[in-house]
CSV table of C-alpha atoms and ligand atoms in Angstrom, one decimal:
chain,number,residue,atom,x,y,z
A,247,MET,CA,-14.9,-85.4,-199.7
A,248,SER,CA,-16.3,-87.0,-196.6
A,249,ARG,CA,-20.0,-87.6,-196.2
A,250,LEU,CA,-21.9,-87.6,-192.9
A,251,VAL,CA,-25.4,-88.3,-191.6
A,252,MET,CA,-26.3,-86.4,-188.4
A,253,LYS,CA,-29.5,-87.3,-186.5
A,254,PHE,CA,-31.2,-85.2,-183.9
A,255,GLY,CA,-33.8,-86.6,-181.5
A,256,GLY,CA,-36.9,-85.0,-180.0
A,257,THR,CA,-35.4,-83.2,-177.1
A,258,SER,CA,-32.7,-81.8,-179.3
A,259,VAL,CA,-35.3,-80.1,-181.6
A,260,ALA,CA,-37.9,-79.4,-178.9
A,261,THR,CA,-38.0,-75.6,-179.5
A,262,VAL,CA,-37.1,-73.3,-182.3
A,263,GLU,CA,-34.2,-72.1,-180.1
A,264,ARG,CA,-32.9,-75.7,-179.9
A,265,ILE,CA,-33.3,-76.1,-183.6
A,266,ARG,CA,-31.1,-73.1,-184.1
A,267,ASN,CA,-28.5,-74.8,-181.9
A,268,VAL,CA,-28.8,-77.9,-184.1
A,269,ALA,CA,-28.1,-75.7,-187.1
A,270,ARG,CA,-24.9,-74.6,-185.5
A,271,HIS,CA,-23.8,-78.3,-185.1
A,272,VAL,CA,-24.6,-78.8,-188.8
A,273,LYS,CA,-22.8,-75.7,-189.9
A,274,ARG,CA,-19.6,-76.9,-188.1
A,275,GLU,CA,-19.5,-80.0,-190.2
A,276,VAL,CA,-20.4,-78.1,-193.4
A,277,ASP,CA,-17.6,-75.6,-192.7
A,278,ALA,CA,-15.2,-78.6,-192.2
A,279,GLY,CA,-15.9,-79.4,-195.9
A,280,ARG,CA,-18.3,-82.4,-195.4
A,281,GLU,CA,-21.4,-83.3,-197.3
A,282,VAL,CA,-24.2,-83.5,-194.7
A,283,ALA,CA,-27.6,-85.2,-194.6
A,284,VAL,CA,-29.5,-84.4,-191.3
A,285,VAL,CA,-32.3,-86.6,-190.0
A,286,VAL,CA,-34.7,-85.1,-187.5
A,287,SER,CA,-37.3,-86.4,-185.1
A,288,ALA,CA,-40.5,-84.6,-184.2
A,289,MET,CA,-40.3,-82.0,-181.3
A,290,ALA,CA,-40.3,-83.8,-177.9
A,291,GLY,CA,-43.8,-84.9,-176.9
A,292,LYS,CA,-45.3,-84.2,-180.3
A,293,THR,CA,-45.5,-87.8,-181.5
A,294,ASN,CA,-47.2,-88.8,-178.2
A,295,GLU,CA,-49.7,-86.0,-178.7
A,296,LEU,CA,-50.5,-87.1,-182.3
A,297,VAL,CA,-50.9,-90.7,-181.2
A,298,ALA,CA,-53.3,-89.6,-178.4
A,299,TRP,CA,-55.4,-87.6,-181.0
A,300,CYS,CA,-55.8,-90.8,-183.1
A,301,LYS,CA,-57.0,-92.7,-180.1
A,302,GLU,CA,-59.4,-89.9,-179.2
A,303,ALA,CA,-60.8,-89.9,-182.8
A,304,ALA,CA,-61.5,-93.6,-182.7
A,305,PRO,CA,-60.2,-96.3,-180.3
A,306,LEU,CA,-59.7,-98.8,-183.2
A,307,TYR,CA,-58.2,-96.3,-185.7
A,308,ASP,CA,-57.1,-97.1,-189.2
A,309,MET,CA,-53.3,-97.6,-189.1
A,310,LYS,CA,-52.8,-96.1,-192.6
A,311,GLU,CA,-54.4,-92.8,-191.3
A,312,TYR,CA,-52.5,-93.1,-188.0
A,313,ASP,CA,-49.3,-93.0,-190.1
A,314,ALA,CA,-50.5,-90.0,-192.0
A,315,VAL,CA,-51.1,-88.2,-188.7
A,316,VAL,CA,-48.0,-89.2,-186.7
A,317,ALA,CA,-45.6,-88.6,-189.6
A,318,SER,CA,-46.5,-85.0,-189.5
A,319,GLY,CA,-44.3,-84.2,-186.5
A,320,GLU,CA,-41.1,-84.8,-188.5
A,321,GLN,CA,-42.4,-82.7,-191.4
A,322,VAL,CA,-42.5,-79.6,-189.1
A,323,THR,CA,-38.9,-80.0,-187.7
A,324,ALA,CA,-37.4,-80.8,-191.1
A,325,GLY,CA,-38.8,-77.6,-192.6
A,326,LEU,CA,-37.8,-75.6,-189.5
A,327,LEU,CA,-34.2,-76.8,-189.5
A,328,ALA,CA,-33.9,-76.1,-193.2
A,329,ILE,CA,-35.1,-72.5,-192.4
A,330,ALA,CA,-32.7,-72.2,-189.5
A,331,LEU,CA,-29.8,-73.4,-191.6
A,332,GLN,CA,-30.6,-70.9,-194.4
A,333,GLU,CA,-30.8,-68.2,-191.8
A,334,ILE,CA,-27.1,-68.8,-190.8
A,335,GLY,CA,-26.0,-69.0,-194.4
A,336,VAL,CA,-26.1,-72.7,-195.0
A,337,ASN,CA,-27.8,-73.9,-198.1
A,338,ALA,CA,-30.4,-76.5,-197.2
A,339,ARG,CA,-33.7,-78.1,-198.2
A,340,SER,CA,-36.1,-80.5,-196.5
A,341,TRP,CA,-37.0,-84.0,-197.8
A,342,LEU,CA,-40.0,-86.0,-196.7
A,343,GLY,CA,-39.9,-89.8,-196.7
A,344,TRP,CA,-41.8,-90.0,-200.0
A,345,GLN,CA,-39.7,-87.4,-201.7
A,346,ALA,CA,-36.3,-89.0,-201.2
A,347,PRO,CA,-37.9,-91.6,-201.5
A,348,ILE,CA,-37.4,-93.9,-198.5
A,349,CYS,CA,-39.4,-97.0,-199.5
A,350,THR,CA,-40.8,-99.3,-196.8
A,351,SER,CA,-42.9,-102.4,-196.3
A,352,GLY,CA,-46.6,-101.8,-196.0
A,353,ALA,CA,-46.7,-102.7,-192.2
A,354,HIS,CA,-48.2,-99.4,-191.1
A,355,GLY,CA,-47.1,-98.3,-187.7
A,356,SER,CA,-44.0,-100.5,-187.8
A,357,ALA,CA,-42.8,-100.5,-191.4
A,358,ARG,CA,-39.3,-101.7,-192.4
A,359,ILE,CA,-37.1,-99.8,-194.7
A,360,GLU,CA,-36.7,-101.7,-198.0
A,361,SER,CA,-34.7,-99.3,-200.1
A,362,ILE,CA,-33.6,-95.7,-200.2
A,363,ASP,CA,-32.9,-93.8,-203.3
A,364,GLY,CA,-30.2,-91.3,-202.4
A,365,GLU,CA,-29.8,-89.9,-205.9
A,366,GLY,CA,-31.8,-86.7,-205.2
A,367,LEU,CA,-29.9,-86.0,-202.0
A,368,ILE,CA,-26.6,-86.7,-203.6
A,369,ALA,CA,-27.4,-84.3,-206.5
A,370,GLY,CA,-28.1,-81.7,-203.8
A,371,PHE,CA,-24.7,-82.2,-202.2
A,372,GLY,CA,-23.3,-81.4,-205.7
A,373,ARG,CA,-25.0,-78.0,-205.4
A,374,GLY,CA,-23.6,-77.5,-201.9
A,375,GLU,CA,-26.9,-78.3,-200.3
A,376,VAL,CA,-27.5,-79.9,-196.9
A,377,ALA,CA,-30.4,-82.4,-197.0
A,378,VAL,CA,-32.7,-82.2,-194.0
A,379,VAL,CA,-34.6,-85.5,-194.0
A,380,ALA,CA,-37.8,-86.2,-191.9
A,381,GLY,CA,-37.0,-89.2,-189.8
A,382,PHE,CA,-39.4,-92.0,-188.8
A,383,GLN,CA,-41.3,-92.0,-192.1
A,384,GLY,CA,-41.3,-93.6,-195.5
A,385,VAL,CA,-43.6,-94.5,-198.3
A,386,HIS,CA,-45.1,-97.9,-199.3
A,387,LYS,CA,-44.5,-97.7,-203.1
A,388,GLU,CA,-47.2,-100.2,-204.1
A,389,SER,CA,-50.0,-98.3,-202.4
A,390,GLY,CA,-48.4,-94.9,-202.4
A,391,ARG,CA,-49.3,-94.5,-198.7
A,392,ILE,CA,-47.1,-92.9,-196.0
A,393,THR,CA,-45.7,-95.2,-193.4
A,394,THR,CA,-43.9,-94.9,-190.1
A,395,LEU,CA,-41.1,-97.1,-188.7
A,396,GLY,CA,-42.3,-97.7,-185.1
A,397,ARG,CA,-41.5,-95.5,-182.1
A,398,GLY,CA,-37.9,-94.3,-181.9
A,399,GLY,CA,-37.7,-95.0,-185.7
A,400,SER,CA,-35.7,-91.9,-186.6
A,401,ASP,CA,-32.6,-93.6,-185.4
A,402,THR,CA,-33.2,-96.3,-188.1
A,403,SER,CA,-34.0,-93.7,-190.7
A,404,ALA,CA,-30.5,-92.1,-190.0
A,405,VAL,CA,-28.5,-95.3,-190.1
A,406,ALA,CA,-30.3,-96.7,-193.2
A,407,LEU,CA,-29.7,-93.4,-194.9
A,408,ALA,CA,-26.0,-93.4,-194.0
A,409,ALA,CA,-25.8,-96.9,-195.6
A,410,ALA,CA,-27.7,-95.9,-198.7
A,411,ILE,CA,-25.6,-92.8,-199.5
A,412,HIS,CA,-22.3,-94.4,-198.4
A,413,ALA,CA,-21.7,-92.0,-195.6
A,414,ASP,CA,-18.4,-92.3,-193.7
A,415,ARG,CA,-20.3,-92.2,-190.4
A,416,CYS,CA,-23.6,-91.7,-188.7
A,417,ASP,CA,-23.8,-89.4,-185.6
A,418,ILE,CA,-26.9,-89.9,-183.5
A,419,TYR,CA,-27.2,-86.7,-181.4
A,420,THR,CA,-29.5,-87.0,-178.3
A,421,ASP,CA,-29.9,-85.6,-174.8
A,422,VAL,CA,-27.1,-87.7,-173.3
A,423,ASP,CA,-23.5,-87.7,-174.4
A,424,GLY,CA,-23.2,-91.4,-175.3
A,425,VAL,CA,-24.3,-94.9,-174.3
A,426,TYR,CA,-24.0,-95.5,-170.6
A,427,THR,CA,-23.6,-98.6,-168.5
A,428,THR,CA,-27.3,-98.1,-167.7
A,429,ASP,CA,-29.9,-95.3,-168.0
A,430,PRO,CA,-28.0,-92.3,-166.4
A,431,ARG,CA,-31.4,-90.8,-165.4
A,432,VAL,CA,-32.0,-93.8,-163.1
A,433,VAL,CA,-28.4,-94.4,-161.9
A,434,PRO,CA,-26.4,-91.2,-161.5
A,435,LYS,CA,-23.3,-93.4,-161.1
A,436,ALA,CA,-23.7,-94.8,-164.6
A,437,ARG,CA,-20.6,-94.4,-166.7
A,438,ARG,CA,-20.3,-93.5,-170.4
A,439,MET,CA,-18.8,-96.2,-172.5
A,440,PRO,CA,-16.3,-95.0,-175.2
A,441,ARG,CA,-17.2,-98.1,-177.2
A,442,VAL,CA,-19.9,-100.7,-177.1
A,443,ALA,CA,-20.1,-103.9,-179.3
A,444,PHE,CA,-23.0,-104.3,-181.8
A,445,GLU,CA,-24.2,-107.4,-180.1
A,446,GLU,CA,-24.3,-105.8,-176.7
A,447,MET,CA,-26.0,-102.7,-178.0
A,448,LEU,CA,-28.6,-104.9,-179.8
A,449,GLU,CA,-29.4,-106.6,-176.5
A,450,MET,CA,-29.4,-103.4,-174.5
A,451,ALA,CA,-31.8,-101.7,-177.0
A,452,SER,CA,-34.1,-104.7,-177.2
A,453,LEU,CA,-34.2,-105.1,-173.4
A,454,GLY,CA,-35.3,-101.5,-172.8
A,455,ALA,CA,-32.4,-99.0,-173.3
A,456,LYS,CA,-34.2,-96.6,-175.6
A,457,VAL,CA,-31.2,-94.6,-176.5
A,458,LEU,CA,-31.2,-96.4,-179.9
A,459,GLN,CA,-34.0,-98.2,-181.7
A,460,VAL,CA,-33.1,-101.9,-182.0
A,461,ARG,CA,-33.6,-101.9,-185.7
A,462,SER,CA,-31.1,-99.1,-186.2
A,463,VAL,CA,-28.4,-101.2,-184.5
A,464,GLU,CA,-29.2,-104.1,-186.8
A,465,VAL,CA,-28.8,-101.9,-189.8
A,466,ALA,CA,-25.6,-100.4,-188.5
A,467,MET,CA,-24.2,-103.9,-187.9
A,468,VAL,CA,-25.3,-105.4,-191.3
A,469,HIS,CA,-24.1,-102.4,-193.3
A,470,LYS,CA,-21.0,-101.7,-191.2
A,471,VAL,CA,-22.0,-98.1,-190.6
A,472,PRO,CA,-19.7,-96.5,-188.0
A,473,THR,CA,-22.3,-95.1,-185.6
A,474,TYR,CA,-21.7,-92.7,-182.8
A,475,VAL,CA,-24.1,-91.6,-180.0
A,476,ARG,CA,-23.4,-88.0,-179.0
A,477,SER,CA,-24.9,-85.0,-177.2
A,478,SER,CA,-26.6,-82.1,-179.0
A,479,PHE,CA,-26.2,-80.2,-175.8
A,480,ASP,CA,-22.4,-80.1,-176.2
A,481,ASP,CA,-20.9,-76.8,-177.3
A,482,PRO,CA,-21.3,-76.9,-181.1
A,483,ALA,CA,-17.8,-75.5,-181.4
A,484,ASN,CA,-16.3,-78.3,-179.3
A,485,PRO,CA,-18.5,-81.4,-179.1
A,486,GLY,CA,-17.4,-84.6,-177.3
A,487,GLU,CA,-16.7,-87.9,-179.1
A,488,GLY,CA,-19.6,-89.8,-177.7
A,489,THR,CA,-19.9,-93.6,-177.9
A,490,LEU,CA,-18.9,-95.7,-180.9
A,491,ILE,CA,-21.0,-98.8,-181.7
A,492,CYS,CA,-18.4,-101.2,-183.1
A,493,ASN,CA,-17.3,-104.8,-183.5
A,494,GLU,CA,-16.4,-106.9,-180.5
A,495,GLU,CA,-12.8,-107.2,-181.7
A,496,ASP,CA,-12.4,-103.4,-181.5
A,497,ILE,CA,-13.0,-103.3,-177.8
A,498,VAL,CA,-9.9,-103.4,-175.8
A,499,GLU,CA,-11.1,-103.7,-172.2
A,500,ALA,CA,-13.8,-106.3,-172.3
A,501,GLN,CA,-15.9,-106.8,-169.1
A,502,VAL,CA,-18.1,-109.7,-168.0
A,503,VAL,CA,-21.1,-107.4,-167.7
A,504,THR,CA,-21.1,-104.2,-169.6
A,505,GLY,CA,-24.6,-102.9,-169.1
A,506,ILE,CA,-27.9,-103.1,-167.2
A,507,ALA,CA,-31.1,-102.5,-169.0
A,508,PHE,CA,-34.7,-102.4,-167.8
A,509,SER,CA,-38.2,-102.2,-169.1
A,510,ARG,CA,-41.4,-101.3,-167.3
A,511,ASP,CA,-43.5,-102.2,-170.3
A,512,GLU,CA,-44.1,-105.8,-169.3
A,513,ALA,CA,-47.1,-107.7,-168.1
A,514,GLN,CA,-47.3,-111.2,-166.6
A,515,ILE,CA,-50.0,-113.8,-167.2
A,516,THR,CA,-50.3,-117.1,-165.3
A,517,LEU,CA,-52.4,-120.0,-166.3
A,518,ARG,CA,-53.2,-122.3,-163.3
A,519,ARG,CA,-53.7,-126.1,-163.6
A,520,VAL,CA,-53.0,-126.6,-167.3
A,521,ALA,CA,-52.8,-130.3,-168.4
A,522,ASP,CA,-49.1,-131.3,-168.7
A,523,LYS,CA,-49.2,-133.1,-172.0
A,524,PRO,CA,-47.9,-132.7,-175.5
A,525,GLY,CA,-49.5,-129.9,-177.5
A,526,VAL,CA,-50.5,-127.7,-174.6
A,527,ALA,CA,-47.8,-125.1,-175.1
A,528,ALA,CA,-48.8,-124.9,-178.8
A,529,ALA,CA,-52.4,-124.5,-177.8
A,530,VAL,CA,-51.5,-121.5,-175.7
A,531,PHE,CA,-48.8,-119.8,-177.7
A,532,MET,CA,-50.0,-120.4,-181.3
A,533,PRO,CA,-53.2,-118.3,-181.0
A,534,LEU,CA,-51.2,-115.5,-179.3
A,535,ALA,CA,-48.6,-115.5,-182.1
A,536,GLU,CA,-51.4,-115.5,-184.7
A,537,ALA,CA,-52.9,-112.4,-183.0
A,538,GLY,CA,-49.5,-110.7,-183.2
A,539,VAL,CA,-48.8,-110.9,-179.5
A,540,ASN,CA,-45.1,-111.2,-178.7
A,541,VAL,CA,-44.4,-113.6,-175.8
A,542,ASP,CA,-41.1,-113.1,-174.0
A,543,MET,CA,-40.3,-115.1,-170.8
A,544,ILE,CA,-42.0,-118.4,-170.3
A,545,VAL,CA,-41.9,-120.4,-167.0
A,546,GLN,CA,-43.5,-123.8,-166.5
A,547,VAL,CA,-43.7,-125.4,-163.1
A,548,VAL,CA,-42.9,-129.1,-162.7
A,549,SER,CA,-46.2,-130.9,-162.8
A,550,GLU,CA,-48.0,-132.8,-160.0
A,551,ASP,CA,-50.9,-135.1,-160.8
A,552,GLY,CA,-50.5,-134.3,-164.5
A,553,MET,CA,-51.3,-130.6,-164.1
A,554,THR,CA,-48.9,-127.6,-164.2
A,555,ASP,CA,-48.9,-123.8,-163.9
A,556,MET,CA,-47.6,-121.8,-166.8
A,557,THR,CA,-46.4,-118.2,-166.5
A,558,PHE,CA,-45.3,-115.9,-169.3
A,559,THR,CA,-44.8,-112.3,-170.1
A,560,VAL,CA,-46.1,-110.0,-172.9
A,561,GLY,CA,-45.6,-106.4,-173.7
A,562,SER,CA,-47.9,-104.2,-171.6
A,563,ALA,CA,-49.5,-102.8,-174.8
A,564,ASP,CA,-50.6,-106.4,-175.7
A,565,TYR,CA,-51.8,-107.4,-172.3
A,566,GLU,CA,-55.5,-106.7,-172.6
A,567,ARG,CA,-55.6,-108.3,-176.0
A,568,ALA,CA,-53.8,-111.4,-174.8
A,569,TYR,CA,-56.0,-111.7,-171.7
A,570,ALA,CA,-59.2,-111.4,-173.7
A,571,LEU,CA,-58.0,-114.0,-176.3
A,572,LEU,CA,-57.0,-116.6,-173.7
A,573,THR,CA,-60.3,-116.1,-171.9
A,574,LYS,CA,-62.1,-116.8,-175.1
A,575,ILE,CA,-60.2,-120.1,-175.8
A,576,LYS,CA,-60.1,-121.2,-172.1
A,577,ASP,CA,-62.0,-124.4,-172.7
A,578,GLU,CA,-59.9,-125.4,-175.8
A,579,ILE,CA,-56.7,-125.0,-173.8
A,580,GLY,CA,-58.2,-126.4,-170.6
A,581,PHE,CA,-56.9,-124.4,-167.6
A,582,ALA,CA,-58.5,-123.8,-164.2
A,583,SER,CA,-57.9,-120.1,-163.8
A,584,MET,CA,-55.9,-117.2,-165.1
A,585,ALA,CA,-54.1,-114.4,-163.2
A,586,GLY,CA,-52.6,-111.2,-164.7
A,587,GLU,CA,-50.1,-108.7,-163.3
A,588,LYS,CA,-49.3,-105.4,-165.0
A,589,ASP,CA,-47.0,-103.9,-162.4
A,590,VAL,CA,-43.9,-105.9,-163.3
A,591,ALA,CA,-40.6,-104.9,-164.8
A,592,LYS,CA,-37.8,-106.8,-166.5
A,593,VAL,CA,-34.2,-106.0,-165.4
A,594,SER,CA,-31.4,-107.4,-167.6
A,595,ALA,CA,-27.6,-107.6,-167.4
A,596,ILE,CA,-25.7,-107.8,-170.7
A,597,GLY,CA,-22.1,-108.6,-171.5
A,598,ILE,CA,-20.2,-110.6,-174.1
A,599,GLY,CA,-17.9,-111.7,-171.3
A,600,MET,CA,-20.8,-113.9,-170.0
A,601,ARG,CA,-20.0,-116.4,-172.8
A,602,SER,CA,-16.8,-117.4,-170.9
A,603,HIS,CA,-17.8,-116.9,-167.3
A,604,ALA,CA,-19.9,-119.1,-165.1
A,605,GLY,CA,-22.1,-118.1,-162.2
A,606,VAL,CA,-22.7,-114.5,-163.4
A,607,ALA,CA,-26.4,-114.7,-163.0
A,608,ALA,CA,-26.3,-116.6,-159.8
A,609,ARG,CA,-24.5,-113.7,-158.1
A,610,ALA,CA,-27.3,-111.4,-159.1
A,611,PHE,CA,-30.0,-113.7,-157.7
A,612,ARG,CA,-28.2,-113.7,-154.3
A,613,ALA,CA,-27.7,-109.9,-154.3
A,614,LEU,CA,-31.3,-109.3,-155.2
A,615,SER,CA,-32.6,-111.7,-152.5
A,616,GLU,CA,-30.4,-109.9,-149.9
A,617,ARG,CA,-32.3,-106.7,-150.7
A,618,GLY,CA,-35.7,-108.4,-150.5
A,619,VAL,CA,-36.4,-108.3,-154.2
A,620,ASN,CA,-38.5,-111.3,-155.2
A,621,ILE,CA,-37.8,-112.8,-158.7
A,622,ARG,CA,-40.9,-113.9,-160.6
A,623,ALA,CA,-39.2,-115.3,-163.6
A,624,ILE,CA,-35.8,-115.7,-165.1
A,625,THR,CA,-34.4,-116.1,-168.6
A,626,THR,CA,-30.9,-116.4,-169.8
A,627,SER,CA,-29.1,-116.5,-173.1
A,628,GLU,CA,-25.5,-116.4,-174.2
A,629,ILE,CA,-24.7,-112.8,-173.4
A,630,LYS,CA,-27.5,-111.7,-171.1
A,631,PHE,CA,-29.9,-112.7,-168.4
A,632,SER,CA,-33.2,-111.1,-167.3
A,633,VAL,CA,-35.3,-111.2,-164.2
A,634,LEU,CA,-38.9,-110.3,-163.9
A,635,ILE,CA,-39.7,-108.4,-160.6
A,636,ASP,CA,-42.3,-106.2,-159.1
A,637,GLU,CA,-42.2,-102.8,-160.8
A,638,ALA,CA,-41.8,-100.9,-157.5
A,639,TYR,CA,-38.3,-102.5,-157.1
A,640,THR,CA,-37.0,-101.6,-160.6
A,641,GLU,CA,-34.6,-98.8,-159.5
A,642,LEU,CA,-33.3,-100.8,-156.5
A,643,ALA,CA,-32.7,-103.8,-158.7
A,644,VAL,CA,-30.9,-101.8,-161.4
A,645,ARG,CA,-28.7,-100.1,-158.9
A,646,THR,CA,-27.9,-103.3,-157.1
A,647,LEU,CA,-26.8,-105.1,-160.3
A,648,HIS,CA,-24.9,-102.0,-161.5
A,649,SER,CA,-22.8,-102.0,-158.3
A,650,LEU,CA,-22.5,-105.8,-158.1
A,651,TYR,CA,-20.8,-106.0,-161.5
A,652,GLY,CA,-18.4,-103.1,-160.7
A,653,LEU,CA,-20.0,-100.6,-163.2
A,654,ASP,CA,-20.5,-97.7,-160.7
A,655,ALA,CA,-18.4,-94.6,-161.5
A,656,ALA,CA,-15.7,-93.9,-158.9
B,847,LIG,P1,-34.0,-89.0,-178.7
B,847,LIG,O1,-35.3,-88.2,-178.5
B,847,LIG,O2,-32.8,-88.2,-178.9
B,847,LIG,O3,-34.2,-90.1,-179.7
B,847,LIG,P2,-34.4,-90.9,-176.6
B,847,LIG,O4,-35.2,-90.4,-175.4
B,847,LIG,O5,-35.1,-91.8,-177.5
B,847,LIG,O6,-33.8,-89.7,-177.3
B,847,LIG,O7,-33.1,-91.7,-176.0
B,847,LIG,C1,-32.3,-91.1,-175.1
B,847,LIG,C2,-32.6,-91.5,-173.7
B,847,LIG,O8,-32.3,-92.9,-173.5
B,847,LIG,C3,-31.7,-90.8,-172.6
B,847,LIG,O9,-32.3,-89.6,-172.2
B,847,LIG,C4,-31.7,-91.8,-171.5
B,847,LIG,O10,-32.6,-91.5,-170.4
B,847,LIG,C5,-32.2,-93.1,-172.1
B,847,LIG,N1,-31.3,-94.3,-171.9
B,847,LIG,C6,-31.7,-95.5,-171.5
B,847,LIG,N2,-30.7,-96.3,-171.3
B,847,LIG,C7,-29.6,-95.6,-171.7
B,847,LIG,C8,-28.2,-95.9,-171.7
B,847,LIG,N3,-27.8,-97.2,-171.4
B,847,LIG,N4,-27.3,-95.0,-172.1
B,847,LIG,C9,-27.8,-93.8,-172.5
B,847,LIG,N5,-29.1,-93.4,-172.4
B,847,LIG,C10,-30.0,-94.3,-172.0
B,848,LIG,N1,-40.9,-89.1,-183.3
B,848,LIG,C1,-40.9,-90.5,-183.3
B,848,LIG,C2,-41.1,-91.0,-181.9
B,848,LIG,O1,-41.3,-90.3,-181.0
B,848,LIG,C3,-39.6,-91.1,-183.9
B,848,LIG,C4,-38.3,-90.7,-183.1
B,848,LIG,O2,-38.3,-89.8,-182.3
B,848,LIG,O3,-37.3,-91.4,-183.4
B,848,LIG,O4,-41.2,-92.2,-181.7
B,849,LIG,MG1,-35.1,-92.0,-179.6
């Protein structure tokens, strides 16, 4: 008998009516004779509301209690979907993270799944029962505390569960019918890709395409889980195929650039007149790393008179912390002044074809300059390049690159 994990995101379970629609998708698979585990997110907007409540209660809240609060959104939708399934004659029960259990590290707020005991769920399949699992949450066995997996984490719950119970596939249902060449909400001419390679999807997700959480793509790749992105708004009786995340070799029509991603959650910091001598980069970046601040792009200007300017980016959520820390250690590092900019965005082009083609990024720099978009920083790697620009130009830059690489739909 085939076994399937189906995941439904926040928009797909935003109301009780939509949960009923989800139940119809699940019933279709059950009627086809499959054993089904469903993973649900909280209703759209719920997690944001819960996060805001924590901040309101105390600006520097305890992350263990934050997890107890924000995990509650998924508890509601898991129970409601089980009820909706029972209502249409499908035998179902809900499972919270600690009940399965889904065991994680103790890194509250961004825990990693360490193991999943699927025995209980599998025994339920034996009784003809659909398992409705609360996504995004787990339990830290050693402390017995509830954990959450980081924003967007239900995707990872689903793929990890599929690996643990040896499901034949994992279907991620969301509010778009697959992975597009870029966010279809920003570029109406974006095209759905029938297939996308793991490596490209990893880059797209980590560079801002929030359709899948990065970690879920890693888990799918490592455990070889055939993972599809599909739409919950398709007719439950006749859904589309969606996009398959697969190995590079399984893609017939490889292109140089396959997708454009962007992120507005960036901030730039510039240190002026830093001494250009060994140990300075360590003096700047070690304390940031120790404070848990992720530094992304780094640009250092050629020095004159032994002094240089150093520019780098951090996630906008870390900006205040990074700025305050650098102010504190200003004298130890020894720089003249510091400037920060929060209204910046990172736009990236991704494609495995870049490995074998020269000049791909250079064409983008020219096209952007022709449209008056100033580039603040650039990074490149084997299968992607990114530019940092003023946030106001994000959409223009994304559309420009999307057309430039021939990705626009006819
Ligand atoms: P869910 O709540 O189902 O987890 P998300 O909002 O996390 O859904 O992810 C789906 C959204 O991702 C889409 O609505 C779309 O706007 C956005 N998105 C960004 N980049 C892409 C892309 N390349 N392809 C498809 N969707 C994308
Ligand atoms: N509800 C969580 C969030 O909004 C997890 C998820 O939707 O995947 O981040
Ligand atoms: Mg999501």
